[in-house]
XYZ file of C-alpha atoms in Angstrom:
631
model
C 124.777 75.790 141.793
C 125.288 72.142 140.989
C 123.696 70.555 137.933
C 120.672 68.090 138.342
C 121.605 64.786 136.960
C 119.125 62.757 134.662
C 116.419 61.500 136.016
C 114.289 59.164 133.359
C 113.229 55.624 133.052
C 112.967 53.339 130.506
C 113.943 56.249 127.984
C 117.573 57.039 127.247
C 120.791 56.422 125.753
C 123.681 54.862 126.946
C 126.976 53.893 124.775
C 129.776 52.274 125.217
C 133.700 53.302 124.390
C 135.786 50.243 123.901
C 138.371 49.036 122.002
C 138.182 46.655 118.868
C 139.026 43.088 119.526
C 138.440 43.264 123.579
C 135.395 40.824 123.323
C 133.366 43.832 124.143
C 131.091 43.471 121.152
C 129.257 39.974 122.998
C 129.190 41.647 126.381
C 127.633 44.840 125.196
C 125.214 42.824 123.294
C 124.415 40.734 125.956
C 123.390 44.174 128.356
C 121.085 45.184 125.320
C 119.121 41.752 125.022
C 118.838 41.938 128.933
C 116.989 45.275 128.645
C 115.063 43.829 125.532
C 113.970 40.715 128.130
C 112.622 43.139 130.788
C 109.733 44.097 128.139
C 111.500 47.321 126.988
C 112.302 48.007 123.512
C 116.089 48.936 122.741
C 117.835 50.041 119.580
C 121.257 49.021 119.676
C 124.182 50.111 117.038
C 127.706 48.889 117.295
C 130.068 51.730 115.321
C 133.117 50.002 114.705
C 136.599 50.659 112.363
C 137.499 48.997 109.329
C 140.504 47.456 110.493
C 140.724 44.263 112.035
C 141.814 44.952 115.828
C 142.928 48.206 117.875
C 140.716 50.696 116.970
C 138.491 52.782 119.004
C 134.532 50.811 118.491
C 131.157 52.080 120.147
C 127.995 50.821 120.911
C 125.317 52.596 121.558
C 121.534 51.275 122.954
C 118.742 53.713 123.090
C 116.057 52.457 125.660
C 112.976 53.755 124.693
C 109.297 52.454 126.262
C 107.613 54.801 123.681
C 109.371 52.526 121.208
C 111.394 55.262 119.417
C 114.195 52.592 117.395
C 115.964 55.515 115.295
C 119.054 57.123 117.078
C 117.791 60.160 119.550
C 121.336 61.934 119.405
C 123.125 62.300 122.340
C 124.492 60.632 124.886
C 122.897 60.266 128.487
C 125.241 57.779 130.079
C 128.900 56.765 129.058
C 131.192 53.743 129.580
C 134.322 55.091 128.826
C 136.552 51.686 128.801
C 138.981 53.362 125.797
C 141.636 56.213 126.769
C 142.394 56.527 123.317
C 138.861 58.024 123.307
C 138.462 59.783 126.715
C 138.232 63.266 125.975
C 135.986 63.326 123.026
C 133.280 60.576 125.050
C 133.558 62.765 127.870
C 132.761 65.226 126.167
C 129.604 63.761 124.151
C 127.863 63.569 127.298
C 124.684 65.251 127.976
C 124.802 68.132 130.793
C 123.714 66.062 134.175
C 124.691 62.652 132.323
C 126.426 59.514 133.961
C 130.143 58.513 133.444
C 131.110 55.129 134.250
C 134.842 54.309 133.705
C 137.743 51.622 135.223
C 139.384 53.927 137.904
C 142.282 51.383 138.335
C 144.776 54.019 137.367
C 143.465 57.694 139.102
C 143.303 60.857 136.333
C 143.911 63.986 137.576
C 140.547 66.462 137.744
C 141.082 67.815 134.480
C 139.978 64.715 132.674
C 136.383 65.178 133.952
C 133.406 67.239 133.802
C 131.651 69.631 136.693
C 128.484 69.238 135.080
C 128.336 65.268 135.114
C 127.884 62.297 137.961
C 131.700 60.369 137.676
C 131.270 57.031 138.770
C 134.990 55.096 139.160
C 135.211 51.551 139.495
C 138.571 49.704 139.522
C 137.589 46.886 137.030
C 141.417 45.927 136.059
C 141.814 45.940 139.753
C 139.141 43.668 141.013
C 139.888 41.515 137.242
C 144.062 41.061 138.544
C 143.097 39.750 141.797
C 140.474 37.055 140.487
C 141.858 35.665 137.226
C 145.400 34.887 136.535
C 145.762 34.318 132.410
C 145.565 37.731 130.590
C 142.888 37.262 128.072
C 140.515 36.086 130.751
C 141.589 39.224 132.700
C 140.081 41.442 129.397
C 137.233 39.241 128.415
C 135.439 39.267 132.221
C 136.200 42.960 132.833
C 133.221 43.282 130.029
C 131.093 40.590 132.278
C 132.458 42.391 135.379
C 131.021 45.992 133.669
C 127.810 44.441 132.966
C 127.337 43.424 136.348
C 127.760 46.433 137.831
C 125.706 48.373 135.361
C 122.768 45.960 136.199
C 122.743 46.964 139.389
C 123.105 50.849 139.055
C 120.370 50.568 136.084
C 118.001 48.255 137.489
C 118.308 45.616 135.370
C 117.560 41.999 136.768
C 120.689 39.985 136.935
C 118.571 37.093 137.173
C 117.866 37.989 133.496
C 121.323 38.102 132.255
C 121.437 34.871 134.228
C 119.319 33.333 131.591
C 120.852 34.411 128.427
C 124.030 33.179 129.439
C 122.471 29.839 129.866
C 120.823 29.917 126.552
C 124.128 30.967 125.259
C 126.417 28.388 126.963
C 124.162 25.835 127.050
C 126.026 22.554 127.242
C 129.053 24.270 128.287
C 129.088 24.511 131.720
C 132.177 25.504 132.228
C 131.998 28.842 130.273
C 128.540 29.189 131.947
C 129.666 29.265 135.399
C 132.789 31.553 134.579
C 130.577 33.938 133.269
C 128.011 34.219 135.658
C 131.099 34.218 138.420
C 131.935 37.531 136.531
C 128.567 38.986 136.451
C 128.120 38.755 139.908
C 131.387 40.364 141.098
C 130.497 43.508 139.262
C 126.628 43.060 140.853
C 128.445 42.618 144.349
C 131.079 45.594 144.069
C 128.173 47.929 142.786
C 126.022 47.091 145.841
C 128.764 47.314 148.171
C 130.339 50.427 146.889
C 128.475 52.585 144.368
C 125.528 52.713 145.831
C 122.157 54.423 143.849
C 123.694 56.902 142.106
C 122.464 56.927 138.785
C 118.634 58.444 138.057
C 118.534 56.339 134.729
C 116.500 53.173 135.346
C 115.126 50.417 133.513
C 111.897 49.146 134.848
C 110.000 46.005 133.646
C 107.731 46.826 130.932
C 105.254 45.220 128.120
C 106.177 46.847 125.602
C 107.663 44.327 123.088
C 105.061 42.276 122.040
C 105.690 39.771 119.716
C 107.981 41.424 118.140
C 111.384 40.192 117.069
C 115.382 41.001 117.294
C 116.947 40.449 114.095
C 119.686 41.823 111.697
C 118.919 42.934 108.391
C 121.503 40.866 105.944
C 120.284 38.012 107.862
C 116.470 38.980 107.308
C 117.433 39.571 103.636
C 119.203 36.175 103.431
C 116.404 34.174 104.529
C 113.846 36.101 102.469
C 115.865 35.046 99.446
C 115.858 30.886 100.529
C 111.906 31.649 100.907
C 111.736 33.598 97.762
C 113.385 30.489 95.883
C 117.182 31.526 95.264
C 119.020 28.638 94.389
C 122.229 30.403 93.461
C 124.209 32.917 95.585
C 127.650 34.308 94.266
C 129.235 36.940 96.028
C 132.833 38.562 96.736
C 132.960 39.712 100.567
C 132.794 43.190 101.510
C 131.944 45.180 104.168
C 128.567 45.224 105.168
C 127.121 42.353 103.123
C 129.060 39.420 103.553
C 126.859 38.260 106.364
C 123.893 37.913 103.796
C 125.936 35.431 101.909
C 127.246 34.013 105.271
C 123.768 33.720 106.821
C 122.241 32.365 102.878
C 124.099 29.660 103.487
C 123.619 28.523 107.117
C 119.769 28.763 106.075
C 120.162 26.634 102.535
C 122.351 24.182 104.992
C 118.841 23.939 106.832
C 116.284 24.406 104.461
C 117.694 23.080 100.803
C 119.382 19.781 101.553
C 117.452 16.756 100.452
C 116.487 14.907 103.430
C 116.888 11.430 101.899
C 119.789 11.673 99.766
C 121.970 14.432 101.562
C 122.334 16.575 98.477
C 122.025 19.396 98.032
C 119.853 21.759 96.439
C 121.688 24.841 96.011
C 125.018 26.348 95.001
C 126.885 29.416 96.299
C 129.938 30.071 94.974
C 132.686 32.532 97.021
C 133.859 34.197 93.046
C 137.573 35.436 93.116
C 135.808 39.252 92.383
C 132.813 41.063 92.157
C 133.031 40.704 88.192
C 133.091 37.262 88.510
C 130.083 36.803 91.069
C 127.718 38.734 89.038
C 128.463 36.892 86.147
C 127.761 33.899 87.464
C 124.484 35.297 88.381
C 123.484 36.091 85.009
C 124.658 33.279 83.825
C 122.125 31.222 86.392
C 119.690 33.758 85.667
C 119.495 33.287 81.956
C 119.626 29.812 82.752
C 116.397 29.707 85.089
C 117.756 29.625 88.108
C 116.547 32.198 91.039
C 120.233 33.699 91.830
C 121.143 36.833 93.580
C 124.590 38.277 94.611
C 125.174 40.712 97.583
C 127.465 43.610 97.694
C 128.192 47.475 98.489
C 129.289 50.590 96.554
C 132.501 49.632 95.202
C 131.199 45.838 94.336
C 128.190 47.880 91.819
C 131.084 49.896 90.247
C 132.792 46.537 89.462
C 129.602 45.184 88.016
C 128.314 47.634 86.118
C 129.074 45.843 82.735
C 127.474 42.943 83.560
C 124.362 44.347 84.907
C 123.970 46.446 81.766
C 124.058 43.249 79.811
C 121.323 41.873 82.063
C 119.417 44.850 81.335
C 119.623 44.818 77.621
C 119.685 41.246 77.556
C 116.899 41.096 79.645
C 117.845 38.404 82.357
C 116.539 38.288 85.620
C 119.299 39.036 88.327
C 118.728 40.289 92.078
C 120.963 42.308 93.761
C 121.257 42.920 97.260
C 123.358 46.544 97.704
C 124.110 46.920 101.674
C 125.114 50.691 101.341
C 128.233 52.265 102.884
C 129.840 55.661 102.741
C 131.385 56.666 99.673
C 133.365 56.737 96.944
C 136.483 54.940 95.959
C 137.090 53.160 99.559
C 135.033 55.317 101.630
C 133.779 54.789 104.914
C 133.333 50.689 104.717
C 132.020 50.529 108.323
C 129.639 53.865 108.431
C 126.286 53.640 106.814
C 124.949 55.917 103.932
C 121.861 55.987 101.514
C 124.470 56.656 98.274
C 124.199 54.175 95.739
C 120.714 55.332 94.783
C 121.823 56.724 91.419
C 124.747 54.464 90.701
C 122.344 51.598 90.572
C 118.896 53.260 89.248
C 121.995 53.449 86.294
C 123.852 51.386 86.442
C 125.960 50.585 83.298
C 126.395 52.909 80.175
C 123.647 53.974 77.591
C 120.128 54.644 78.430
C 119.388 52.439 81.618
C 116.687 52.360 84.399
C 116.898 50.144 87.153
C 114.340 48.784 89.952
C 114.891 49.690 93.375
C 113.467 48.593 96.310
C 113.323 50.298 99.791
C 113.520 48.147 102.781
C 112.457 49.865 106.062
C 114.119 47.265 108.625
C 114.827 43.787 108.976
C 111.122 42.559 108.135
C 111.024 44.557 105.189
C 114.218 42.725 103.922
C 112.642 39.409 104.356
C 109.957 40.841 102.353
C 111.529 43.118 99.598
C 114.170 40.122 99.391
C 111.534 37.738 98.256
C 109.545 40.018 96.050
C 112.958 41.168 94.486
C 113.335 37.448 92.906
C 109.813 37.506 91.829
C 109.764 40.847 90.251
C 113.189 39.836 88.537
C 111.617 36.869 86.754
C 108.219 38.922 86.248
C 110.474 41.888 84.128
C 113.590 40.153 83.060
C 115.527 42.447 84.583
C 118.270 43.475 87.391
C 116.317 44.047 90.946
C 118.372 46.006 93.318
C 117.737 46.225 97.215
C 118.392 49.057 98.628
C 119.597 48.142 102.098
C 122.511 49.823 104.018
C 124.149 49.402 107.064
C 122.347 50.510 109.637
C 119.887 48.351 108.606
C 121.989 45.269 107.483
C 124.390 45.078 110.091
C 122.808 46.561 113.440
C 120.053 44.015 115.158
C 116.542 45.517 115.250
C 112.944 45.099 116.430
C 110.815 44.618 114.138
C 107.384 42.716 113.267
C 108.001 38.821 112.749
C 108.234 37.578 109.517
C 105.013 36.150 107.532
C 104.829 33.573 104.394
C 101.836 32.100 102.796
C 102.644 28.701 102.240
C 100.169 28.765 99.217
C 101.878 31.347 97.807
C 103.425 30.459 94.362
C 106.544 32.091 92.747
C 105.534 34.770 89.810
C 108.298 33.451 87.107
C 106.632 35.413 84.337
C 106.005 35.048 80.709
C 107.831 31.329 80.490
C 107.041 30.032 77.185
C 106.398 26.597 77.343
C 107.259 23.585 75.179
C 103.539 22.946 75.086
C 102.744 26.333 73.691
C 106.464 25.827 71.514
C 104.587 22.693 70.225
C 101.389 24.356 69.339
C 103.235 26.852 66.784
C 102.633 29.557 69.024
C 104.971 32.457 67.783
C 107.632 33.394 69.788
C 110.173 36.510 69.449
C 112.226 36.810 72.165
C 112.010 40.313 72.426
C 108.713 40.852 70.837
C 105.832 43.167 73.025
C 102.710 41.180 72.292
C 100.258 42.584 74.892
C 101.696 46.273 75.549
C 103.384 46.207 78.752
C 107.133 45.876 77.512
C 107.916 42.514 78.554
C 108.722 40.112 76.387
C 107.917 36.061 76.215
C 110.986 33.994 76.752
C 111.949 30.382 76.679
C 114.407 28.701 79.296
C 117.281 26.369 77.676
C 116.469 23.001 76.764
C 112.779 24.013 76.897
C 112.204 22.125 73.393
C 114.199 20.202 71.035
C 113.595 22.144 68.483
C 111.951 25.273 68.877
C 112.039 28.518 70.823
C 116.076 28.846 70.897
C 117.608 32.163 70.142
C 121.131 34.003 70.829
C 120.929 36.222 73.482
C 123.766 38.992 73.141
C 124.027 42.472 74.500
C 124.185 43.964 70.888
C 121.419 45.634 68.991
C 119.149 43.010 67.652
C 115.626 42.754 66.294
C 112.224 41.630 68.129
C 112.980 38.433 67.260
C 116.446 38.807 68.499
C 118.519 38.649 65.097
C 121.354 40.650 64.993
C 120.647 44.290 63.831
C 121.855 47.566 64.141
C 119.203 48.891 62.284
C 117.497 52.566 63.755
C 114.313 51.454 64.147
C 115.038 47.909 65.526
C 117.693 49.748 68.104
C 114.714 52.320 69.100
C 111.492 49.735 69.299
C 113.877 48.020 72.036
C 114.690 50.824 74.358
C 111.438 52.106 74.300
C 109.880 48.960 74.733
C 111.964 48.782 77.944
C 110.694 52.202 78.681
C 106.971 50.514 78.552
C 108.516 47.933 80.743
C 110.097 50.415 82.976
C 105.913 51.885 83.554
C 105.004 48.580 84.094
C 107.073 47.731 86.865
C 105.836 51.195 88.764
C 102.785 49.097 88.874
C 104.267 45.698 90.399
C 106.793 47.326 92.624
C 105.991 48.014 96.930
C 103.736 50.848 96.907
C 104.629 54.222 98.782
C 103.014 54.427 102.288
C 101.129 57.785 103.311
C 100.922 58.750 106.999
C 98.762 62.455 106.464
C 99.177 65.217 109.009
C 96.615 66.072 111.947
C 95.755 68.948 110.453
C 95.596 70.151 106.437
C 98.777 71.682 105.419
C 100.416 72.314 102.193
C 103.642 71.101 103.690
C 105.324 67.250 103.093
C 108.031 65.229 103.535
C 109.496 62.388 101.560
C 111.816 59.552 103.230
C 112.810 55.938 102.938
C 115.170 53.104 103.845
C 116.448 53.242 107.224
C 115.598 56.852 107.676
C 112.127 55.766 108.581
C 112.464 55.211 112.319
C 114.005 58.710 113.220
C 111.296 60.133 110.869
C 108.643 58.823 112.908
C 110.364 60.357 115.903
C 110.489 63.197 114.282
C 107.135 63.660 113.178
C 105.705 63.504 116.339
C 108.049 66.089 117.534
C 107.729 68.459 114.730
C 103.811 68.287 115.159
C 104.125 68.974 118.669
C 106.045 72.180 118.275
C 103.051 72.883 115.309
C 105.000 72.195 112.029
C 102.370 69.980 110.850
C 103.674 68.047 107.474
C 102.067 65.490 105.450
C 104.620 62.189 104.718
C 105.457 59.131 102.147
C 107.666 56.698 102.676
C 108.824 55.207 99.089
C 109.634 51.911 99.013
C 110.667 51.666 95.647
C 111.932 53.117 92.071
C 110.102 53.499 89.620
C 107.577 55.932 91.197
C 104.075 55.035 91.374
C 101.856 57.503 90.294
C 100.882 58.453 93.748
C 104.132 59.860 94.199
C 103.656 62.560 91.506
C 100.465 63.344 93.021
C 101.944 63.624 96.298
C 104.818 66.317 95.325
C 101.903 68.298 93.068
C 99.521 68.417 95.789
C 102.155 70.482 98.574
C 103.880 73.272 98.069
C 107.212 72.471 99.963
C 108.087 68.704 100.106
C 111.577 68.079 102.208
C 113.295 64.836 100.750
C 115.343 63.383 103.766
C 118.203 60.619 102.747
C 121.691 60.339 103.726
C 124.093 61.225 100.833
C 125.596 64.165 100.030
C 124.387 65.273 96.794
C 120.612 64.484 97.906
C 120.856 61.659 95.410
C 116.852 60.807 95.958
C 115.650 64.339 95.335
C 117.847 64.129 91.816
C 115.933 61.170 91.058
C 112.637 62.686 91.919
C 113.093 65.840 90.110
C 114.488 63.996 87.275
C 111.887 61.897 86.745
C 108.933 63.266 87.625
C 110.043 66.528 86.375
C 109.209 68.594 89.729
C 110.058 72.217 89.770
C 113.127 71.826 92.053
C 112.785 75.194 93.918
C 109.271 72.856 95.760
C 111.625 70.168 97.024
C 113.996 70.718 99.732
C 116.819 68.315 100.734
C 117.526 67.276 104.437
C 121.034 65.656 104.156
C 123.035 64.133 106.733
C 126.000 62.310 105.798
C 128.750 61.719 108.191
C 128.640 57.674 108.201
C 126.297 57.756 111.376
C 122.999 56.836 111.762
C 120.812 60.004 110.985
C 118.797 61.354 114.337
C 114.898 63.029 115.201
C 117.003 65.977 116.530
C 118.675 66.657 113.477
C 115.798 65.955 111.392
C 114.085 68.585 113.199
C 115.908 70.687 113.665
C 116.560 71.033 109.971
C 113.129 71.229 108.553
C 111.874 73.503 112.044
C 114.599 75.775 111.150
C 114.027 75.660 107.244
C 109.848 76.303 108.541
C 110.263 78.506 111.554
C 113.411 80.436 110.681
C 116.836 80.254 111.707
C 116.120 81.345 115.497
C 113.926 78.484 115.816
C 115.333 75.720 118.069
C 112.590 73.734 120.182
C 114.198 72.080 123.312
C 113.634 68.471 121.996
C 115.495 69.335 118.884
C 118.711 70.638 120.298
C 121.858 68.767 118.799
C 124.201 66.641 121.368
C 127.431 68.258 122.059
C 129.414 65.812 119.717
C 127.113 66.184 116.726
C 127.236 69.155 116.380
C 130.159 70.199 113.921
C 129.072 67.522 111.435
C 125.155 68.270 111.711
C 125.068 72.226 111.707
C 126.890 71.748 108.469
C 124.390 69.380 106.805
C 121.694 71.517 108.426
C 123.069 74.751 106.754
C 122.976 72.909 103.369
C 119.721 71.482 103.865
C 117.871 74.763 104.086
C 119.983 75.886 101.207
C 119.117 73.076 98.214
């Protein structure tokens, strides 16, 4: 009996096996914007090595009406264009799936599937005959694939049409070429392939006014809006682009329209020591000044952002997470600086954290970062990774009040100075552990002190006196429960029906969550969630963890570095709060999420259909699952 193939439209998942530094990565793009055009939401993710050309690279869109932007898991359609890679993408395919591959060169039966729909095209073929000069040969077989896949799918080629003229607009030349290349794969799929592929994409309205954007570049504009002046930065893998896109927007937005200049500085430092020292430095200065970075960039920095702790100097850091330690995976995405930089440095030190959910949420936490930096005099972090950083997304459009004004805190001023008002640098006054300070130059002759990252006294004189040392770090502590009260509160999404049953998430788990939810609630495994977007925990968090008896904490680290934190701090009996890890650099998946907490709720035997793991997944997330109904 022969397999049904797939039959669905405007919901799956198709991915593509290429090669990096084939020019794939703009023509792969360009089929998920064409989708995105037709009124149909897509999630797109490009997986791609470390190294700079050669390497197997993937990209993967989920189409999804429903709007569903976390990865599904699995694989419903493949373009295998990498031999490298044949086996294991054949292999990832769904029972009844699609696979699309250059059938220039035949391969002998054993290099397919019974239980699949082969579809052979002879791209390198029809690419020989047309163009002459090799890398022209490479680039249009992408344009050529495209093509063809518009007309299988049911995308509008009319629509790719118009993205290439946005994109080559002015440059004829390339725009022709291109769309000469689109339409030879249109032309060969009409002529020769036929309708033999039950995945369609059909127009929809299900965007709205939504908008496509990538995370470091949300992040870097929320910083020009939140008032950053300074940028210093080191490049690494994935945050360079936030320093890279800082500055096309300060090239827009900061230079002085009369005079040329101008208004901001950002300085490429010769290491990650270097740019967060410059940061202080513009930070104790009065400037608004961030750096960006990943794992290995916080372990260099650590020193520093101790001093601007104890110091108390406003810095913002923006941590893009990657897969860990040493090295690590620089191109995967992982939630697993959470407790290198809630403490980072030596000694007793707490950190703020903030949890962006997508791109939007970066503009936002971005901006509120350099606020709540100046508010507490202390090192911001956000939390972003990735997935989220490096991967475009849909997401709500950004808002700004233009009447809004930046919070710079308690700035003494040489007004007050002048009045004899007293002034200790690191003197409590009102109860909330932050200190009044003064910004250089403020007054002639007042209001100066020497800011060191020794023990000193409220009025910061050099002591290593006991009690002077202990009024300081638990004056920070007050500080510390003050900015639990400033920070993005949690948000609550309660279950259809009571239960004693929750689940904690954040960061770019979110999407998948949602997914998830509505899965788990279907099958009856009703739970009660809270997103956190930030550390310290508001008091609704504690609350939240009293009022169930089983909360599942889902993040993607190994150690379940959120549900330390949690337990830690909120001192939660840890036997109530179950981790649901999944680690192995991709994207974590609905499926897997519930799979883990249905099998954790139901038992072992449960496995609802919606839940089951894709063939390719499975090795990495049975092992995850197995420890997340152990912790």
């Amino acid at each position: 009996m022969s397999t049904p193939y797939l039959q669905a439209v405007n919901d799956f998942v198709i991915k593509f096996a290429n090669v990096n530094g084939s020019g794939s990565a703009s023509a792969n793009e360009l089929f998920a914007k064409a989708i995105l055009r037709m009124g149909v939401p897509v999630s797109p993710r490009n997986i791609f090595p470390s190294n700079i050309q050669g390497l197997p690279t993937w990209y993967e869109v989920r189409v999804s009406e429903a709007g569903h932007l976390g990865r599904r898991g699995g694989t419903d359609m493949m373009v295998a264009m990498n031999p490298q890679t044949w086996d294991a993408d054949v292999a990832e395919l769904a029972s009844g799936g699609y696979l699309f591959y250059d059938s220039t060169r035949p391969l002998p039966a054993s290099k397919f599937r019974d239980d699949i729909c082969v579809i052979g095209m002879p791209l390198t073929e029809i690419c020989n005959a047309v163009y002459q000069d090799p890398r022209q040969r490479q680039l249009f077989k992408n344009i050529v694939y495209v093509g063809a896949l518009a007309v299988l799918l049911g995308i509008e080629p009319a629509v790719v049409e118009t993205l290439f003229s946005e994109q080559y607009k002015g440059k004829e030349k390339l725009l022709d070429s291109n769309v000469r290349a689109l339409h030879l794969g249109c032309d060969f799929a009409r002529e020769h392939l036929g309708d033999r592929v039950g995945l369609k994409v059909r127009r929809a309205d299900a965007v709205g006014g939504r908008i496509f954007v990538d995370g470091n570049s949300a992040a870097a504009l929320g910083c020009v809006y939140g008032g950053a002046t300074v940028a210093a930065w080191y490049p690494i893998t994935p945050s360079s682009s936030v320093a890279e896109a800082f500055q096309r927007y300060c090239s827009k937005f900061r230079v002085d329209a009369a005079t040329g200049q101008h208004r901001f500085a950002i300085v490429q430092a010769e290491d990650e020591l270097a740019s967060i020292g410059m940061v202080v430095g513009a930070g104790w200065n009065g400037a608004r000044a961030f750096t960006a970075t990943s794992g290995p960039g916080i372990s260099l920095m650590s020193e520093f952002i101790g001093l601007a702790y104890f110091a108390e100097i406003p810095v913002t850091i923006i941590d893009v997470q990657r897969g860990g330690p040493s090295t690590g995976m620089p191109t995967r995405t992982q939630q697993s600086d959470i407790l290198a930089c809630a403490h980072a440095s030596h000694g007793d030190t707490k950190h703020v954290l903030l949890f962006p959910q997508d791109p939007q949420e970066c503009f936002e936490h971005a901006a509120a970062a350099l606020d709540l930096a100046d508010r507490l005099q202390t090192p911001i972090f956000v939390m972003t990774d990735l997935d989220i950083g490096m991967n475009q997304r849909l997401c709500e459009p950004f808002e700004w009040d233009d009447a809004r004004r930046y919070d710079r805190g308690k700035v003494m001023s040489a007004q007050e100075l002048e009045a004899g008002r007293d002034f200790g640098r690191y003197k409590d006054v009102d109860g909330d552990g932050i200190p009044w300070r003064t910004l250089p130059g403020t007054h002639p002759t007042r209001g100066s002190y020497f800011t060191r990252g020794t023990t000193r006294d409220a009025y910061a004189r050099y002591s290593e006196r006991g009690p002077d040392y202990i009024y300081n770090m638990e004056r920070l502590l007050r500080k510390f429960a003050t900015a639990a009260t400033l920070v993005p509160q949690p948000v609550q999404q309660p279950a259809s029906k009571p239960t004693r049953l929750g689940v904690i998430y954040f960061g770019s788990t979110t999407p998948a969550m949602h997914e998830a939810l509505e899965a788990l609630q279907a099958a009856d495994v009703h739970l009660d969630a809270m997103r956190l977007r930030a550390y310290p925990f508001p008091e609704s968090v504690s609350r939240f963890l009293a009022e169930h008896d089983q909360v599942f904490v889902v993040e993607q680290n190994r150690d379940g570095q959120m549900r330390s934190l949690l337990i830690d701090e909120l001192e939660v009996d840890p036997a109530r709060v179950v981790a649901v890890l999944h680690y192995d650099g991709t994207p974590i998946t609905a499926r897997f999420i519930v799979d883990a907490i249905g099998r954790r709720v139901k038992g072992e035997a449960w496995l609802p259909a919606q839940a089951a793991p894709a063939p390719a997944e499975a090795p990495a997330n049975t092992s995850a699952a197995m420890q997340a109904t152990a912790k």
